[in-house]
Tab-separated table of C-alpha atoms in Angstrom:
chain	number	residue	atom	x	y	z
V	430	UNK	CA	-24.583	-74.909	-270.024
V	431	UNK	CA	-27.507	-76.208	-267.955
V	432	UNK	CA	-29.259	-79.216	-269.513
V	433	UNK	CA	-32.895	-78.976	-268.399
V	434	UNK	CA	-36.441	-78.513	-269.694
V	435	UNK	CA	-36.469	-75.220	-267.746
V	436	UNK	CA	-32.923	-73.886	-268.244
V	437	UNK	CA	-33.572	-70.348	-266.983
V	438	UNK	CA	-35.332	-71.552	-263.825
V	439	UNK	CA	-32.623	-74.142	-263.206
V	440	UNK	CA	-29.943	-71.512	-263.635
V	441	UNK	CA	-31.759	-69.175	-261.220
V	442	UNK	CA	-31.978	-71.815	-258.484
V	443	UNK	CA	-28.343	-72.783	-259.075
V	444	UNK	CA	-27.173	-69.181	-258.729
V	445	UNK	CA	-29.272	-68.661	-255.599
V	446	UNK	CA	-27.850	-71.897	-254.216
V	447	UNK	CA	-24.333	-70.589	-254.860
V	448	UNK	CA	-25.071	-67.317	-253.059
V	449	UNK	CA	-26.665	-68.909	-249.971
V	450	UNK	CA	-24.024	-71.647	-249.788
V	451	UNK	CA	-21.289	-69.003	-249.963
V	452	UNK	CA	-22.842	-67.260	-246.957
V	453	UNK	CA	-22.957	-70.585	-245.101
V	454	UNK	CA	-19.267	-71.182	-245.895
V	455	UNK	CA	-18.446	-67.798	-244.333
V	456	UNK	CA	-20.461	-68.425	-241.143
V	457	UNK	CA	-17.500	-69.862	-239.133
V	458	UNK	CA	-15.435	-66.676	-239.667
V	459	UNK	CA	-16.315	-65.239	-236.199
V	460	UNK	CA	-15.123	-68.504	-234.633
V	461	UNK	CA	-11.769	-68.329	-236.401
V	462	UNK	CA	-11.398	-64.644	-235.624
V	463	UNK	CA	-11.814	-65.611	-231.963
V	464	UNK	CA	-9.205	-68.352	-232.403
V	465	UNK	CA	-6.832	-65.843	-234.017
V	466	UNK	CA	-7.316	-63.278	-231.244
V	467	UNK	CA	-6.828	-65.818	-228.447
V	468	UNK	CA	-4.094	-67.721	-230.317
V	469	UNK	CA	-5.817	-70.916	-229.213
V	470	UNK	CA	-8.469	-73.274	-230.591
V	471	UNK	CA	-9.747	-73.909	-227.026
V	472	UNK	CA	-12.465	-76.575	-227.205
V	473	UNK	CA	-13.254	-76.229	-230.912
V	474	UNK	CA	-12.908	-79.279	-233.161
V	475	UNK	CA	-11.547	-79.497	-236.712
V	476	UNK	CA	-13.789	-82.325	-237.935
V	477	UNK	CA	-16.579	-80.094	-239.382
V	478	UNK	CA	-14.049	-78.369	-241.643
V	479	UNK	CA	-12.292	-81.573	-242.713
V	480	UNK	CA	-15.678	-83.128	-243.522
V	481	UNK	CA	-16.658	-79.939	-245.356
V	482	UNK	CA	-13.471	-80.086	-247.441
V	483	UNK	CA	-14.028	-83.769	-248.254
V	484	UNK	CA	-17.650	-83.081	-249.246
V	485	UNK	CA	-16.692	-80.161	-251.533
V	486	UNK	CA	-13.984	-82.229	-253.252
V	487	UNK	CA	-16.415	-85.121	-253.710
V	488	UNK	CA	-19.056	-82.918	-255.344
V	489	UNK	CA	-16.471	-81.349	-257.673
V	490	UNK	CA	-15.360	-84.816	-258.783
V	491	UNK	CA	-18.986	-85.834	-259.343
V	492	UNK	CA	-19.717	-82.670	-261.334
V	493	UNK	CA	-16.659	-83.239	-263.551
V	494	UNK	CA	-17.758	-86.821	-264.278
V	495	UNK	CA	-21.371	-85.851	-264.861
V	496	UNK	CA	-20.821	-82.760	-267.003
V	497	UNK	CA	-23.236	-79.826	-267.385
V	498	UNK	CA	-22.908	-79.002	-263.673
V	499	UNK	CA	-20.776	-75.865	-263.683
V	500	UNK	CA	-22.685	-74.308	-260.781
V	501	UNK	CA	-21.754	-77.287	-258.608
V	502	UNK	CA	-18.105	-76.811	-259.539
V	503	UNK	CA	-18.081	-73.064	-258.838
V	504	UNK	CA	-19.504	-73.140	-255.310
V	505	UNK	CA	-17.594	-76.242	-254.234
V	506	UNK	CA	-14.334	-74.802	-255.571
V	507	UNK	CA	-14.959	-71.812	-253.309
V	508	UNK	CA	-15.789	-74.275	-250.534
V	509	UNK	CA	-12.470	-76.113	-250.991
V	510	UNK	CA	-10.564	-72.825	-250.701
V	511	UNK	CA	-12.463	-71.611	-247.617
V	512	UNK	CA	-12.400	-74.955	-245.763
V	513	UNK	CA	-8.668	-75.291	-246.467
V	514	UNK	CA	-8.140	-71.829	-244.992
V	515	UNK	CA	-10.092	-72.795	-241.848
V	516	UNK	CA	-8.086	-76.005	-241.448
V	517	UNK	CA	-4.752	-74.181	-241.843
V	518	UNK	CA	-5.726	-71.619	-239.194
V	519	UNK	CA	-6.830	-74.430	-236.894
V	520	UNK	CA	-3.533	-76.302	-237.362
V	521	UNK	CA	-1.526	-73.145	-236.605
V	522	UNK	CA	-3.232	-72.443	-233.271
V	523	UNK	CA	-4.206	-75.947	-232.131
V	524	UNK	CA	-2.314	-77.624	-229.268
V	525	UNK	CA	-0.098	-80.569	-230.297
V	526	UNK	CA	-2.664	-83.267	-229.462
V	527	UNK	CA	-5.507	-81.558	-231.346
V	528	UNK	CA	-3.145	-80.825	-234.261
V	529	UNK	CA	-2.188	-84.497	-234.522
V	530	UNK	CA	-5.849	-85.564	-234.397
V	531	UNK	CA	-6.603	-83.104	-237.194
V	532	UNK	CA	-3.763	-84.449	-239.332
V	533	UNK	CA	-5.143	-87.973	-238.830
V	534	UNK	CA	-8.594	-86.796	-239.933
V	535	UNK	CA	-7.120	-85.156	-243.031
V	536	UNK	CA	-5.254	-88.351	-243.886
V	537	UNK	CA	-8.373	-90.478	-243.344
V	538	UNK	CA	-10.861	-88.328	-245.286
V	539	UNK	CA	-8.805	-86.524	-247.913
V	540	UNK	CA	-5.796	-88.715	-248.661
V	541	UNK	CA	-7.211	-92.204	-248.064
V	542	UNK	CA	-10.956	-91.694	-248.509
V	543	UNK	CA	-11.052	-89.342	-251.477
V	544	UNK	CA	-7.908	-90.866	-252.980
V	545	UNK	CA	-9.427	-94.365	-252.969
V	546	UNK	CA	-12.685	-93.119	-254.494
V	547	UNK	CA	-10.819	-91.485	-257.377
V	548	UNK	CA	-8.461	-94.425	-257.967
V	549	UNK	CA	-11.147	-97.122	-257.788
V	550	UNK	CA	-13.620	-95.296	-260.031
V	551	UNK	CA	-10.924	-94.418	-262.579
V	552	UNK	CA	-9.340	-97.865	-262.868
V	553	UNK	CA	-12.156	-100.296	-262.041
V	554	UNK	CA	-15.157	-98.522	-263.589
V	555	UNK	CA	-15.552	-97.154	-267.077
V	556	UNK	CA	-17.904	-94.776	-268.834
V	557	UNK	CA	-21.155	-93.433	-267.385
V	558	UNK	CA	-20.981	-95.861	-264.438
V	559	UNK	CA	-18.276	-93.674	-262.893
V	560	UNK	CA	-20.706	-90.798	-262.448
V	561	UNK	CA	-23.430	-93.130	-261.166
V	562	UNK	CA	-21.206	-94.653	-258.473
V	563	UNK	CA	-19.733	-91.332	-257.355
V	564	UNK	CA	-23.238	-89.858	-257.373
V	565	UNK	CA	-24.436	-92.563	-254.969
V	566	UNK	CA	-21.421	-91.932	-252.726
V	567	UNK	CA	-22.260	-88.214	-252.700
V	568	UNK	CA	-25.899	-88.968	-251.929
V	569	UNK	CA	-25.146	-91.302	-248.999
V	570	UNK	CA	-22.506	-88.965	-247.562
V	571	UNK	CA	-24.826	-85.944	-247.867
V	572	UNK	CA	-27.599	-87.856	-246.084
V	573	UNK	CA	-25.202	-88.671	-243.237
V	574	UNK	CA	-24.228	-85.002	-242.955
V	575	UNK	CA	-27.866	-83.885	-242.869
V	576	UNK	CA	-28.688	-86.459	-240.154
V	577	UNK	CA	-25.955	-84.993	-237.905
V	578	UNK	CA	-28.201	-82.187	-236.473
V	579	UNK	CA	-30.408	-84.820	-234.799
V	580	UNK	CA	-28.099	-84.641	-231.768
V	581	UNK	CA	-28.642	-80.878	-231.570
V	582	UNK	CA	-32.427	-81.292	-231.829
V	583	UNK	CA	-32.393	-83.811	-228.980
V	584	UNK	CA	-30.279	-81.461	-226.889
V	585	UNK	CA	-32.721	-78.571	-227.462
V	586	UNK	CA	-35.680	-80.708	-226.389
V	587	UNK	CA	-33.835	-82.085	-223.353
V	588	UNK	CA	-32.470	-78.758	-222.074
V	589	UNK	CA	-35.378	-76.583	-223.296
V	590	UNK	CA	-32.702	-74.189	-224.522
V	591	UNK	CA	-31.821	-72.932	-228.007
V	592	UNK	CA	-28.502	-71.473	-226.831
V	593	UNK	CA	-26.526	-73.781	-229.110
V	594	UNK	CA	-28.855	-73.524	-232.115
V	595	UNK	CA	-27.946	-70.433	-234.167
V	596	UNK	CA	-31.220	-69.544	-235.874
V	597	UNK	CA	-29.616	-67.535	-238.702
V	598	UNK	CA	-27.365	-70.451	-239.653
V	599	UNK	CA	-30.320	-72.865	-239.476
V	600	UNK	CA	-32.306	-70.534	-241.737
V	601	UNK	CA	-29.417	-70.235	-244.208
V	602	UNK	CA	-28.948	-74.024	-244.331
V	603	UNK	CA	-32.687	-74.501	-244.903
V	604	UNK	CA	-32.719	-71.963	-247.755
V	605	UNK	CA	-29.635	-73.610	-249.237
V	606	UNK	CA	-31.340	-77.010	-249.124
V	607	UNK	CA	-34.428	-75.582	-250.868
V	608	UNK	CA	-32.355	-73.997	-253.653
V	609	UNK	CA	-30.278	-77.098	-254.311
V	610	UNK	CA	-33.352	-79.358	-254.136
V	611	UNK	CA	-35.069	-77.459	-256.936
V	612	UNK	CA	-31.814	-77.191	-258.882
V	613	UNK	CA	-31.371	-80.980	-258.707
V	614	UNK	CA	-35.040	-81.615	-259.463
V	615	UNK	CA	-35.119	-79.346	-262.517
V	616	UNK	CA	-31.801	-80.768	-263.682
V	617	UNK	CA	-33.161	-84.304	-263.256
V	618	UNK	CA	-30.323	-85.174	-260.872
V	619	UNK	CA	-31.744	-86.944	-257.835
V	620	UNK	CA	-28.305	-87.335	-256.276
V	621	UNK	CA	-28.552	-83.589	-255.640
V	622	UNK	CA	-32.293	-83.375	-254.944
V	623	UNK	CA	-32.846	-86.280	-252.517
V	624	UNK	CA	-30.357	-85.326	-249.753
V	625	UNK	CA	-31.647	-81.762	-249.748
V	626	UNK	CA	-35.206	-82.912	-249.003
V	627	UNK	CA	-33.807	-84.224	-245.711
V	628	UNK	CA	-31.858	-80.993	-245.177
V	629	UNK	CA	-34.999	-78.936	-245.763
V	630	UNK	CA	-37.053	-81.131	-243.395
V	631	UNK	CA	-34.533	-80.943	-240.548
V	632	UNK	CA	-34.134	-77.211	-241.136
V	633	UNK	CA	-37.875	-76.642	-240.724
V	634	UNK	CA	-37.883	-78.782	-237.552
V	635	UNK	CA	-34.967	-76.764	-236.123
V	636	UNK	CA	-36.759	-73.469	-236.729
V	637	UNK	CA	-40.002	-74.785	-235.207
V	638	UNK	CA	-38.089	-75.913	-232.099
V	639	UNK	CA	-36.377	-72.538	-231.924
V	640	UNK	CA	-39.678	-70.658	-231.752
V	641	UNK	CA	-41.134	-73.214	-229.325
V	642	UNK	CA	-38.227	-73.039	-226.855
V	643	UNK	CA	-36.776	-69.526	-227.362
V	644	UNK	CA	-38.810	-68.127	-224.438
V	645	UNK	CA	-38.678	-71.262	-222.310
V	646	UNK	CA	-36.737	-71.324	-219.060
V	647	UNK	CA	-33.620	-73.456	-219.745
V	648	UNK	CA	-32.875	-76.479	-217.555
V	649	UNK	CA	-29.582	-74.803	-216.531
V	650	UNK	CA	-31.462	-71.771	-215.181
V	651	UNK	CA	-33.790	-74.093	-213.289
V	652	UNK	CA	-30.768	-75.749	-211.673
V	653	UNK	CA	-29.427	-72.322	-210.650
V	654	UNK	CA	-32.795	-71.563	-209.023
V	655	UNK	CA	-32.758	-74.929	-207.233
V	656	UNK	CA	-29.216	-74.243	-206.054
V	657	UNK	CA	-30.261	-70.847	-204.706
V	658	UNK	CA	-33.263	-72.312	-202.882
V	659	UNK	CA	-31.185	-75.141	-201.393
V	660	UNK	CA	-28.509	-72.741	-200.179
V	661	UNK	CA	-31.129	-70.448	-198.638
V	662	UNK	CA	-32.450	-73.388	-196.602
V	663	UNK	CA	-28.929	-74.259	-195.452
V	664	UNK	CA	-28.116	-70.716	-194.254
V	665	UNK	CA	-28.792	-70.355	-190.487
V	666	UNK	CA	-30.207	-66.827	-190.814
V	667	UNK	CA	-31.810	-67.261	-194.180
V	668	UNK	CA	-29.093	-65.269	-195.908
V	669	UNK	CA	-28.944	-66.292	-199.541
V	670	UNK	CA	-25.465	-66.390	-201.063
V	671	UNK	CA	-24.904	-64.007	-203.935
V	672	UNK	CA	-26.015	-66.049	-206.930
V	673	UNK	CA	-24.658	-63.319	-209.191
V	674	UNK	CA	-21.145	-64.419	-208.341
V	675	UNK	CA	-19.777	-65.620	-211.697
V	676	UNK	CA	-17.849	-68.607	-210.312
V	677	UNK	CA	-20.982	-69.858	-208.532
V	678	UNK	CA	-23.043	-69.558	-211.704
V	679	UNK	CA	-20.332	-71.260	-213.740
V	680	UNK	CA	-20.111	-74.176	-211.306
V	681	UNK	CA	-23.887	-74.703	-211.430
V	682	UNK	CA	-23.853	-74.442	-215.237
V	683	UNK	CA	-20.981	-76.893	-215.478
V	684	UNK	CA	-22.815	-79.373	-213.270
V	685	UNK	CA	-25.935	-79.039	-215.413
V	686	UNK	CA	-23.936	-79.491	-218.605
V	687	UNK	CA	-22.053	-82.493	-217.305
V	688	UNK	CA	-25.323	-84.207	-216.357
V	689	UNK	CA	-26.904	-83.547	-219.756
V	690	UNK	CA	-26.379	-85.942	-222.647
V	691	UNK	CA	-25.252	-84.891	-226.125
V	692	UNK	CA	-23.691	-81.616	-225.009
V	693	UNK	CA	-20.879	-80.760	-227.460
V	694	UNK	CA	-17.453	-81.459	-226.016
V	695	UNK	CA	-16.268	-77.973	-226.811
V	696	UNK	CA	-19.075	-76.470	-224.709
V	697	UNK	CA	-18.054	-78.397	-221.611
V	698	UNK	CA	-14.392	-77.545	-222.168
V	699	UNK	CA	-15.202	-73.872	-222.467
V	700	UNK	CA	-17.098	-73.896	-219.195
V	701	UNK	CA	-14.276	-75.784	-217.492
V	702	UNK	CA	-11.782	-73.132	-218.597
V	703	UNK	CA	-14.120	-70.382	-217.441
V	704	UNK	CA	-14.480	-71.881	-213.968
V	705	UNK	CA	-10.747	-72.492	-213.638
V	706	UNK	CA	-10.109	-68.824	-214.363
């Protein structure tokens, strides 16, 4: 049961939050289908899925301590199952070094991190204080997760490109933050509401940047143009080399990426593989 002055409205926002969050959990499926088809994780990293699993387990533990938070338990139980599936697929197809790094992350977040939180709150804290402490841990961790997109925002502004900002995912995350904010607010649980105000704010900023820069000429394209102009000046008869040649374009893109800050490591690795081919 939902304990609130507006139980029907709280339930509605909770159910909507479950639906949108479920869609967000499914968003990496195309990535893992690509991994399955290529039998390789390439430049992808496992840390988002390990962090996602840790977060889901943390919220389930908080909901169990708090009580009257069944909708938190339902969606995060689904999240635990889906994130575990992603991690298993990653471990199957990852090269040995990446697999070992993933195992270390799992040990650090799930075994040590979550294990210590459960043990310390069960044996050193009693009564309602357990929920309060775990709630603060959830709040701080959620704030850290919502701050993570700042690197992406800086990259968009620097490169004038929204290539690495999926607008549908940004929209889904923003809607999810809105639903869970109102659910937490109506439930009187600010450990749920406060982090989602930050998620909503960053989501709005991401969408504004998307519409500002979606028609802008990316810095990478400008570098290709500069390369073409420089080569045309170097040619004795003014013959411009074929800029449509894929290896030439890839080399210029790689140079632009390598000189840009905050470009995801996987992006650079993917371009390196493409050039080597």
